[in-house]
N, CA, C and O atoms as a CHARMM CRD file, in Angstrom:
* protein
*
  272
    1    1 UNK  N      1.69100 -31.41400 -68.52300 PROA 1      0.00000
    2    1 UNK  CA     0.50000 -31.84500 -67.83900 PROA 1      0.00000
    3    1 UNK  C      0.84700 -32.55600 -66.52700 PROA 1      0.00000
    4    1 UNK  O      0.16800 -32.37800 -65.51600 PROA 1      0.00000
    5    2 UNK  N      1.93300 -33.37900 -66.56000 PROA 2      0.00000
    6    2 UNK  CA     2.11700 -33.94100 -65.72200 PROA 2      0.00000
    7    2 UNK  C      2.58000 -33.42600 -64.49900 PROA 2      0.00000
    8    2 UNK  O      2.13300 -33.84900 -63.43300 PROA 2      0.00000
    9    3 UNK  N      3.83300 -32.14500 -64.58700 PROA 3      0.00000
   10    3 UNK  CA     4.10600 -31.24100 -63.58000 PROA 3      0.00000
   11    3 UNK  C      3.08700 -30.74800 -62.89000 PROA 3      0.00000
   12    3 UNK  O      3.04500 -31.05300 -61.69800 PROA 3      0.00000
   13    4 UNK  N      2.05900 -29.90700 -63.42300 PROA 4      0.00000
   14    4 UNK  CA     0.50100 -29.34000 -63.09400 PROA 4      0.00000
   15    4 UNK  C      0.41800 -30.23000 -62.13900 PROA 4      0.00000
   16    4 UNK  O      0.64500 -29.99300 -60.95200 PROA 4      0.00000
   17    5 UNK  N     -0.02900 -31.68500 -62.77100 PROA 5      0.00000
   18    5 UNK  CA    -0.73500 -32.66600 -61.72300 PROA 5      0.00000
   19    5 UNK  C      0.34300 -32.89300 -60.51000 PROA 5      0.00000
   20    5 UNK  O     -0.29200 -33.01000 -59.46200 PROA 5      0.00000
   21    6 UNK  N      1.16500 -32.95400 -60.38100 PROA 6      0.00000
   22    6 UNK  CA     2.18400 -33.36800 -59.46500 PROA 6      0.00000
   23    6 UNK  C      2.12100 -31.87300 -58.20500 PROA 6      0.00000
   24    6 UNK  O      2.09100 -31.99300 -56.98000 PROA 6      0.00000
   25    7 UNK  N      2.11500 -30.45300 -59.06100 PROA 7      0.00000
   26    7 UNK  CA     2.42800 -29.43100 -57.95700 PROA 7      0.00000
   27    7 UNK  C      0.63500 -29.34100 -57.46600 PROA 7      0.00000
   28    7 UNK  O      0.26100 -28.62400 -56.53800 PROA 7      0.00000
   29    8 UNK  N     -0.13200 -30.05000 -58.14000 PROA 8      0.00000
   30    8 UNK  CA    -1.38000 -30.39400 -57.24700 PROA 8      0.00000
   31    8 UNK  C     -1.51900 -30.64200 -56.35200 PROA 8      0.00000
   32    8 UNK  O     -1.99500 -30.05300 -55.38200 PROA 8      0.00000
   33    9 UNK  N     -0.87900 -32.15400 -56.59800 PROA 9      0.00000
   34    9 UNK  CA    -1.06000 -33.38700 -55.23600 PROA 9      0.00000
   35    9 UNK  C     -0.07400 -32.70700 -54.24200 PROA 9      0.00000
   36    9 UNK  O     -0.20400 -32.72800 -53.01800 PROA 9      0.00000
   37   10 UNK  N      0.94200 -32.09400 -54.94300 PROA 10     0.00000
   38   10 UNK  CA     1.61800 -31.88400 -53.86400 PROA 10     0.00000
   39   10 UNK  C      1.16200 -30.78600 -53.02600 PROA 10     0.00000
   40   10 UNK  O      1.35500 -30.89600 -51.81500 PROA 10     0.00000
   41   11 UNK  N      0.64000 -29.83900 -53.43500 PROA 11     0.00000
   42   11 UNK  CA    -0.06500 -28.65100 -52.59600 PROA 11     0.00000
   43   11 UNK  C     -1.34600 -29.10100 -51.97000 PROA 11     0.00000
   44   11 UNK  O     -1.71000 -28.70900 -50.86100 PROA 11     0.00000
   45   12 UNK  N     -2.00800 -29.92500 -52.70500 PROA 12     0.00000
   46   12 UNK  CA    -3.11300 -30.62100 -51.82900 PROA 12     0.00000
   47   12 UNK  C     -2.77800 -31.24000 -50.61800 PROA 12     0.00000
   48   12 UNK  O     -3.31100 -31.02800 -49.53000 PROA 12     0.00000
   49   13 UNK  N     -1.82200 -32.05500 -50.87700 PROA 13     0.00000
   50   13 UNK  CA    -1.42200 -32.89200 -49.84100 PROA 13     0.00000
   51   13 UNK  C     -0.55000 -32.03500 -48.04800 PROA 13     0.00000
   52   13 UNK  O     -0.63900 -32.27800 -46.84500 PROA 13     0.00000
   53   14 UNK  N     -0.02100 -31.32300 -48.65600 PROA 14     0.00000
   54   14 UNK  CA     0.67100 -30.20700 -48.07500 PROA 14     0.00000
   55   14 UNK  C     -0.28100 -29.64200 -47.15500 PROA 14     0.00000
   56   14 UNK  O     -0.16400 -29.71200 -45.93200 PROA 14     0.00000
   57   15 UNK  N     -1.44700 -28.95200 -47.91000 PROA 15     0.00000
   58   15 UNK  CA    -2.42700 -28.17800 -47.21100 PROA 15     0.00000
   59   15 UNK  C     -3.44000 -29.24600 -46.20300 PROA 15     0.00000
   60   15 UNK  O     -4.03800 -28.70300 -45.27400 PROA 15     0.00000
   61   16 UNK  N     -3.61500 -30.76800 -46.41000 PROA 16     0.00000
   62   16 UNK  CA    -4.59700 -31.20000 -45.85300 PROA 16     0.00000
   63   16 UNK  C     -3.09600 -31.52900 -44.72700 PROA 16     0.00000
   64   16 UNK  O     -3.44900 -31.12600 -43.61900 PROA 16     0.00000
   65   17 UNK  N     -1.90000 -31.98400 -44.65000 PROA 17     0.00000
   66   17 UNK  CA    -1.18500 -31.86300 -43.08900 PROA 17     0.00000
   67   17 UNK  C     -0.65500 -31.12200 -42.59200 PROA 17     0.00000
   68   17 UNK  O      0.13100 -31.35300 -41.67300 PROA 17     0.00000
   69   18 UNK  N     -1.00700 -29.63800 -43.19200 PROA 18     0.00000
   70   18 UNK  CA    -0.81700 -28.86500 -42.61900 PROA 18     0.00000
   71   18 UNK  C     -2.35500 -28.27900 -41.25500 PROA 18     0.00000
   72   18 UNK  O     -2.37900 -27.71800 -40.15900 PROA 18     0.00000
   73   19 UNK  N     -3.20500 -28.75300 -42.05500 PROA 19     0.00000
   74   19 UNK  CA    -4.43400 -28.53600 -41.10600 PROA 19     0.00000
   75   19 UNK  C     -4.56100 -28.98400 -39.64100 PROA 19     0.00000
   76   19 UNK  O     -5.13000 -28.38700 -38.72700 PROA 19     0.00000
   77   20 UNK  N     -3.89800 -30.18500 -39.60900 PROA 20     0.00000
   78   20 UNK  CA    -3.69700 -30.93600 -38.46000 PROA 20     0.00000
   79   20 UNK  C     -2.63700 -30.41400 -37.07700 PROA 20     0.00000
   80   20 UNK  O     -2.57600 -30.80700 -35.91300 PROA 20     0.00000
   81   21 UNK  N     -1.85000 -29.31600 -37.87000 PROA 21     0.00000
   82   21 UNK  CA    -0.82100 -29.02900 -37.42300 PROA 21     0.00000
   83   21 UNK  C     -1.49100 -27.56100 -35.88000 PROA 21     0.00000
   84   21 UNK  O     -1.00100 -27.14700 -34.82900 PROA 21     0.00000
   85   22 UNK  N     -2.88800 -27.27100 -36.72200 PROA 22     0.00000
   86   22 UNK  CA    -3.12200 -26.09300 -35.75800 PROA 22     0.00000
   87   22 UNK  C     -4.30300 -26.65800 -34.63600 PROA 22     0.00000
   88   22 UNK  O     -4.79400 -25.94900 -33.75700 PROA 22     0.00000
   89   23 UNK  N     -4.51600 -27.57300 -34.78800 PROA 23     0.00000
   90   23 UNK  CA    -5.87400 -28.36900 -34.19600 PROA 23     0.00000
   91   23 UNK  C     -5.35500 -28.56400 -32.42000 PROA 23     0.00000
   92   23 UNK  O     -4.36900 -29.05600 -31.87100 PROA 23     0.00000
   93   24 UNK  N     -6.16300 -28.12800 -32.11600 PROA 24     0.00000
   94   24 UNK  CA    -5.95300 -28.39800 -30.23000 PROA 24     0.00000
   95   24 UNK  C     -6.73500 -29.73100 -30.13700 PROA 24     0.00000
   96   24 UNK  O     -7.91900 -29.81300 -30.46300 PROA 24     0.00000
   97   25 UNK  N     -6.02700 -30.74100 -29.68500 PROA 25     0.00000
   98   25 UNK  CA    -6.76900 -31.39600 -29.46400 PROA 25     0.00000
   99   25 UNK  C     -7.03100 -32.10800 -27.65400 PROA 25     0.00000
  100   25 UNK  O     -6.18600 -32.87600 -27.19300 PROA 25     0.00000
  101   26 UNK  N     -8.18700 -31.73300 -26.89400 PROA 26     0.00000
  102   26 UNK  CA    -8.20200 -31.71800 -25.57800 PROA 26     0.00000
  103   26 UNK  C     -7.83900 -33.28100 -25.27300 PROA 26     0.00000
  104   26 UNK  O     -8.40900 -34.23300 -25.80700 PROA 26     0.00000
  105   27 UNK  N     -7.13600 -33.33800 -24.63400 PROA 27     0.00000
  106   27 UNK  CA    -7.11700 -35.07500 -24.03400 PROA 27     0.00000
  107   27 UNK  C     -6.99000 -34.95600 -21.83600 PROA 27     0.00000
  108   27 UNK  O     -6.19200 -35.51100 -21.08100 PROA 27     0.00000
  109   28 UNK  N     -7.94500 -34.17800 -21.58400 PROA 28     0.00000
  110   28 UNK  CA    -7.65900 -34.26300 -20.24600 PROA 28     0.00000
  111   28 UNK  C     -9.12400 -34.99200 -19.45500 PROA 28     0.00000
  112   28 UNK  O     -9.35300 -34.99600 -18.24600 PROA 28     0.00000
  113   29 UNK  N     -9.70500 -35.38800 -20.19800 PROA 29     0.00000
  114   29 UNK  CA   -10.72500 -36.28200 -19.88600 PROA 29     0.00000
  115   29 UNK  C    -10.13900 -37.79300 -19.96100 PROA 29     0.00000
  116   29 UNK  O    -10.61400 -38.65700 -19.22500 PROA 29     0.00000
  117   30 UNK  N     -9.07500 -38.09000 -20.88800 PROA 30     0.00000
  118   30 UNK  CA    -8.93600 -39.51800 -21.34300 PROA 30     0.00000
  119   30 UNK  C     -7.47100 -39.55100 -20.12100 PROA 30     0.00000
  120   30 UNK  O     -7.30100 -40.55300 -19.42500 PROA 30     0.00000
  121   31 UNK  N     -6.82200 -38.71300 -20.05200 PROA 31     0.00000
  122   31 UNK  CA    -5.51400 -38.41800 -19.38300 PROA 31     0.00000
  123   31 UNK  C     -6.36400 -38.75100 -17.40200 PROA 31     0.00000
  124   31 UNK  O     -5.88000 -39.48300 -16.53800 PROA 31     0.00000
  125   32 UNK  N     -7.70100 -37.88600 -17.29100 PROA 32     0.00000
  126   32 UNK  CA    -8.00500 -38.38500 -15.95800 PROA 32     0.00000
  127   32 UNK  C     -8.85900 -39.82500 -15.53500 PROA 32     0.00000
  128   32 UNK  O     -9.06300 -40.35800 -14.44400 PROA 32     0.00000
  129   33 UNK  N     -9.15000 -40.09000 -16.57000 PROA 33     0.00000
  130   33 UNK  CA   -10.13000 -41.04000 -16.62000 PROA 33     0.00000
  131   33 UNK  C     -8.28600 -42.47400 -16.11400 PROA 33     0.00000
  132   33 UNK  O     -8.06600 -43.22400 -15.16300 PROA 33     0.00000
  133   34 UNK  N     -7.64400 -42.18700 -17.15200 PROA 34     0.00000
  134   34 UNK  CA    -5.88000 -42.89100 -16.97600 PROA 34     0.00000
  135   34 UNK  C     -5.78200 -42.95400 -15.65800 PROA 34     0.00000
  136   34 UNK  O     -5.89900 -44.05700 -15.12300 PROA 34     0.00000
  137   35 UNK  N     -5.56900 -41.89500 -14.94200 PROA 35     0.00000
  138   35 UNK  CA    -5.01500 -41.33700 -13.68000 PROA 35     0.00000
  139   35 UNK  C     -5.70600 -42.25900 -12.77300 PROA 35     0.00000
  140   35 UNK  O     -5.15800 -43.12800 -12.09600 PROA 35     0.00000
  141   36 UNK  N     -7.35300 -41.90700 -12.83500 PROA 36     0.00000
  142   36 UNK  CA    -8.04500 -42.60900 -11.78600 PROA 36     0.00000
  143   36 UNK  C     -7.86800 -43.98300 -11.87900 PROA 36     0.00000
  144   36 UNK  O     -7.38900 -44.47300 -10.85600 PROA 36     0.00000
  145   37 UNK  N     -8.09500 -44.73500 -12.75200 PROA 37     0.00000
  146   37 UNK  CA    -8.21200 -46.24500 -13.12900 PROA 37     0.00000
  147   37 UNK  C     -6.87900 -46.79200 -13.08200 PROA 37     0.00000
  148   37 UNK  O     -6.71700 -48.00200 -12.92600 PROA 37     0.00000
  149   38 UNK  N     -5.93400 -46.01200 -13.20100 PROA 38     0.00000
  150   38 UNK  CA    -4.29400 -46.79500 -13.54800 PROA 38     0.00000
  151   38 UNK  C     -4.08000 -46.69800 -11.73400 PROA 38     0.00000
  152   38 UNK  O     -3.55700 -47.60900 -11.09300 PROA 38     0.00000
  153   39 UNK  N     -4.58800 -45.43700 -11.12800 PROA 39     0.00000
  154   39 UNK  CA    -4.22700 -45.79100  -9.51500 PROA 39     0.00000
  155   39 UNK  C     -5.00800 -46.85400  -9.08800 PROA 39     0.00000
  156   39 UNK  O     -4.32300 -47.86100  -8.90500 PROA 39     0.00000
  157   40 UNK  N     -5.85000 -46.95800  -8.92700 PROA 40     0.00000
  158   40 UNK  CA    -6.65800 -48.22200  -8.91800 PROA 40     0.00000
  159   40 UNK  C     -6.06000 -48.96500  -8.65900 PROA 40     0.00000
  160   40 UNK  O     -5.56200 -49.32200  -7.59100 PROA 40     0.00000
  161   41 UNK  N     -6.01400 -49.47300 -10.09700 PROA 41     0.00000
  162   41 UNK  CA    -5.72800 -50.54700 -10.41400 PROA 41     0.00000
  163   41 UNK  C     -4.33100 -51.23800  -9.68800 PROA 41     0.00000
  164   41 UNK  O     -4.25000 -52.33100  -9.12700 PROA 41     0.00000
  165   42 UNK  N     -3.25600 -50.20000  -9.90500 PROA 42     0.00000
  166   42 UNK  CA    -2.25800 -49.84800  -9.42100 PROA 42     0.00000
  167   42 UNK  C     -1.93600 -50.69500  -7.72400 PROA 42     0.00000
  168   42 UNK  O     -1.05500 -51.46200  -7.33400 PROA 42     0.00000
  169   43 UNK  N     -3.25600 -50.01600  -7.01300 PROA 43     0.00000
  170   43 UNK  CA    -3.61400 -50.06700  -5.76700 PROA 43     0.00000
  171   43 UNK  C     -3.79900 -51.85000  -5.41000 PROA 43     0.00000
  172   43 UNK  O     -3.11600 -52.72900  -4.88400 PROA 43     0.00000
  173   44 UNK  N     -5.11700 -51.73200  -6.03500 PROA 44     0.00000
  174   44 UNK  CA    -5.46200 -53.07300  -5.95600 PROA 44     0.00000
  175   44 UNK  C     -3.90600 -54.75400  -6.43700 PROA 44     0.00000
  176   44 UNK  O     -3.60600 -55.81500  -5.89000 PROA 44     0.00000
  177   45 UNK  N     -3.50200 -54.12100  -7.49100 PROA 45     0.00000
  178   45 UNK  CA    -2.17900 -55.53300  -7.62600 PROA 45     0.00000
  179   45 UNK  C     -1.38000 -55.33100  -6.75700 PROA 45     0.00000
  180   45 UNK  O     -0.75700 -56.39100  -6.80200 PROA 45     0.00000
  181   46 UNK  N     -0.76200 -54.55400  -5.71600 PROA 46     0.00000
  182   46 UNK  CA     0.04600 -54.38200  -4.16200 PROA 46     0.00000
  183   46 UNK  C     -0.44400 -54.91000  -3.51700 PROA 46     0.00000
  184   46 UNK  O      0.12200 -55.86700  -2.98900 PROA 46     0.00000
  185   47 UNK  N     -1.82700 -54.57100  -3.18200 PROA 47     0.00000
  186   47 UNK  CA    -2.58600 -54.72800  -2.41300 PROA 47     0.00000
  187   47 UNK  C     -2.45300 -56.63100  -2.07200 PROA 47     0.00000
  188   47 UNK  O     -2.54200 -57.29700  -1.04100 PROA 47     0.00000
  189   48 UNK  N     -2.22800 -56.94100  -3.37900 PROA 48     0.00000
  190   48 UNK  CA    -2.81100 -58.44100  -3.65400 PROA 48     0.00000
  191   48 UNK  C     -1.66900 -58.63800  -3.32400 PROA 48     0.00000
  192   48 UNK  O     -1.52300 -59.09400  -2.19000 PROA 48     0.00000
  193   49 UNK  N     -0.90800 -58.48200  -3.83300 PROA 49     0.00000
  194   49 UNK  CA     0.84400 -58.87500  -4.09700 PROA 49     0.00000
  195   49 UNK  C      1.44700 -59.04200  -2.49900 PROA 49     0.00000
  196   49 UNK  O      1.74300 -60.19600  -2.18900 PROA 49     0.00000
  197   50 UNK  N      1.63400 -58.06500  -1.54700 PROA 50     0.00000
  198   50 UNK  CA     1.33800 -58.03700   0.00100 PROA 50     0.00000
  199   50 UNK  C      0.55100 -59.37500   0.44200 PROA 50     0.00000
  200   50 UNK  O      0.94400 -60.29500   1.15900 PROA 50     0.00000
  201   51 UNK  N     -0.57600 -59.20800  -0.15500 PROA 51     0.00000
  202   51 UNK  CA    -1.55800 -60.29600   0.90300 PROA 51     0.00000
  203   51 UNK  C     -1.04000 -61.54400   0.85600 PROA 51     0.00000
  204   51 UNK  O     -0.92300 -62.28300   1.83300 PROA 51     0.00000
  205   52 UNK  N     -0.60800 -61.89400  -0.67600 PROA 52     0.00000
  206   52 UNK  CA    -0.21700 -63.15800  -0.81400 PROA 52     0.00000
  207   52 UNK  C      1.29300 -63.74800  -0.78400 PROA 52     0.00000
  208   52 UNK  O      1.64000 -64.88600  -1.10000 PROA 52     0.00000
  209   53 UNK  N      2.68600 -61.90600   0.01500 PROA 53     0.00000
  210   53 UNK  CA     3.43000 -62.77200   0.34700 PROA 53     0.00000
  211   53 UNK  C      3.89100 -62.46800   1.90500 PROA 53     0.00000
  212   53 UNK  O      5.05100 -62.34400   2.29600 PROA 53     0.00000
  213   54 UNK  N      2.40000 -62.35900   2.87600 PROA 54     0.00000
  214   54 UNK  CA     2.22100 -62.53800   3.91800 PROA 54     0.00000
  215   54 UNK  C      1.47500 -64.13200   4.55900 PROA 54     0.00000
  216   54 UNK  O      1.52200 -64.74900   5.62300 PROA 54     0.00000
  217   55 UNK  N      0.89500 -64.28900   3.39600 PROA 55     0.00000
  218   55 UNK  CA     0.38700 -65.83400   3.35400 PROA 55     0.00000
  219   55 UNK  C      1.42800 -66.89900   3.21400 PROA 55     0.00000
  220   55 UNK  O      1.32200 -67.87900   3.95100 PROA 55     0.00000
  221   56 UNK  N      2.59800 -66.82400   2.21100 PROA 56     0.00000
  222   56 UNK  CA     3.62000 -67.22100   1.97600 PROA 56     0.00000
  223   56 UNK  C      4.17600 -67.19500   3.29300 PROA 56     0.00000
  224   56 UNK  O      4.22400 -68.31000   3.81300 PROA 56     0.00000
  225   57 UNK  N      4.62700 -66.21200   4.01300 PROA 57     0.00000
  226   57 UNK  CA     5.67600 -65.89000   5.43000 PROA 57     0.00000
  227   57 UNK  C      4.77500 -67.14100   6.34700 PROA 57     0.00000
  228   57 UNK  O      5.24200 -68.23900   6.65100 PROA 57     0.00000
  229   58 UNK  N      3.76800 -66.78100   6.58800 PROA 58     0.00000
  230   58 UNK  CA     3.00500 -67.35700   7.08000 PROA 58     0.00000
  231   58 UNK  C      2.79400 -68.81100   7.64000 PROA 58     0.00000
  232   58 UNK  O      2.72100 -69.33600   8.75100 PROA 58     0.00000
  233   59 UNK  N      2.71900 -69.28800   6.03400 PROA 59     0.00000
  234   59 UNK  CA     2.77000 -70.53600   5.90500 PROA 59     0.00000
  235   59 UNK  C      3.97500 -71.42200   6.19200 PROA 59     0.00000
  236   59 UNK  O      4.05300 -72.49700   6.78700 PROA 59     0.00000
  237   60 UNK  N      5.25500 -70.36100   5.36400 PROA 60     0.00000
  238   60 UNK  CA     6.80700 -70.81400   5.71900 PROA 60     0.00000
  239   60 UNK  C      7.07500 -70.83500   7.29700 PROA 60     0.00000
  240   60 UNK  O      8.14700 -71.26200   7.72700 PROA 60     0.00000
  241   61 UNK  N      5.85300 -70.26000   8.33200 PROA 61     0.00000
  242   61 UNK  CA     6.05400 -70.20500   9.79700 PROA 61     0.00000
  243   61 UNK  C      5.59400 -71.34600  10.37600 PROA 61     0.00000
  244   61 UNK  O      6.11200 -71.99600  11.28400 PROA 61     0.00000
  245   62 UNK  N      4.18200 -71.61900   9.54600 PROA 62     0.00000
  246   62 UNK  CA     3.55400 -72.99300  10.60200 PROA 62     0.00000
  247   62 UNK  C      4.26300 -74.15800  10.15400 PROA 62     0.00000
  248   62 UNK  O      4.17700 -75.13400  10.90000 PROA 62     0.00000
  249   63 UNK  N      5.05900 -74.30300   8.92800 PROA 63     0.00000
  250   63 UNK  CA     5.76300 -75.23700   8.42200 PROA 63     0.00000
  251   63 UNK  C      6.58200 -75.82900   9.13300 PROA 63     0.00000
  252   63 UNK  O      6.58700 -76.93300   9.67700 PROA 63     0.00000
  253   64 UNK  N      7.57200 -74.64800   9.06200 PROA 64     0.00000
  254   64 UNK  CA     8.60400 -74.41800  10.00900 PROA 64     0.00000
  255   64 UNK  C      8.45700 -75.09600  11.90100 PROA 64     0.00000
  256   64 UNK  O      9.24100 -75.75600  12.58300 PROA 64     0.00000
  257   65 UNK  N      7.37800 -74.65100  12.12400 PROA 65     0.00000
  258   65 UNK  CA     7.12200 -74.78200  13.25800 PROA 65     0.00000
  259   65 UNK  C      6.21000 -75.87200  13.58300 PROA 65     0.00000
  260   65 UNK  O      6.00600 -75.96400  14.79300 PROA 65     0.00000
  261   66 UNK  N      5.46400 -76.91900  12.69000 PROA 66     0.00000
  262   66 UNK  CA     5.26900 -78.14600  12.83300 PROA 66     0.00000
  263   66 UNK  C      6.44000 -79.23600  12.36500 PROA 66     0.00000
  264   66 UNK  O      6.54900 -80.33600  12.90800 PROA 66     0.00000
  265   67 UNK  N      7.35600 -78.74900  11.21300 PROA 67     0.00000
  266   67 UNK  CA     8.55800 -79.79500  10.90300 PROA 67     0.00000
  267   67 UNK  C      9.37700 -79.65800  11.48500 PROA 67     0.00000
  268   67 UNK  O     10.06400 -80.67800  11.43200 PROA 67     0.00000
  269   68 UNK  N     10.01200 -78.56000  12.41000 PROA 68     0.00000
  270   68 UNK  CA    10.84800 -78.03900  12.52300 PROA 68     0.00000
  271   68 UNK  C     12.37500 -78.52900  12.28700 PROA 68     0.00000
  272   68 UNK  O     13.31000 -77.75000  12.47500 PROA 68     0.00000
């Protein structure tokens, strides 16, 4: 009885990951949606990163040039 039950589970189990195995699954909506938002984003922390170590130069200039 117990073999029976065992080449069950095991063929059950078998057949339900095997199902998964043929499945297309589309990901080019989530892949562009990535693309757009990660450049972005991407964009925008340079963007910042630049501004604030031109402010830095900047500042190290009038420093400089009132303590000298």
């Amino acid at each position: 009885m117990f073999k029976k039950l065992k080449a069950f589970t095991l063929g059950a189990v078998c057949s339900v990951l095997s199902m998964g195995a043929f499945a297309a699954i589309d990901v080019t909506a989530a892949t562009t949606a990535l693309t757009t938002d990660g450049t972005a984003a991407i964009t925008a922390v340079g963007t910042a990163l630049v501004g604030l170590a031109a402010v830095a130069v900047v500042f190290k200039w009038v420093k400089g040039a009132i303590f000298g």
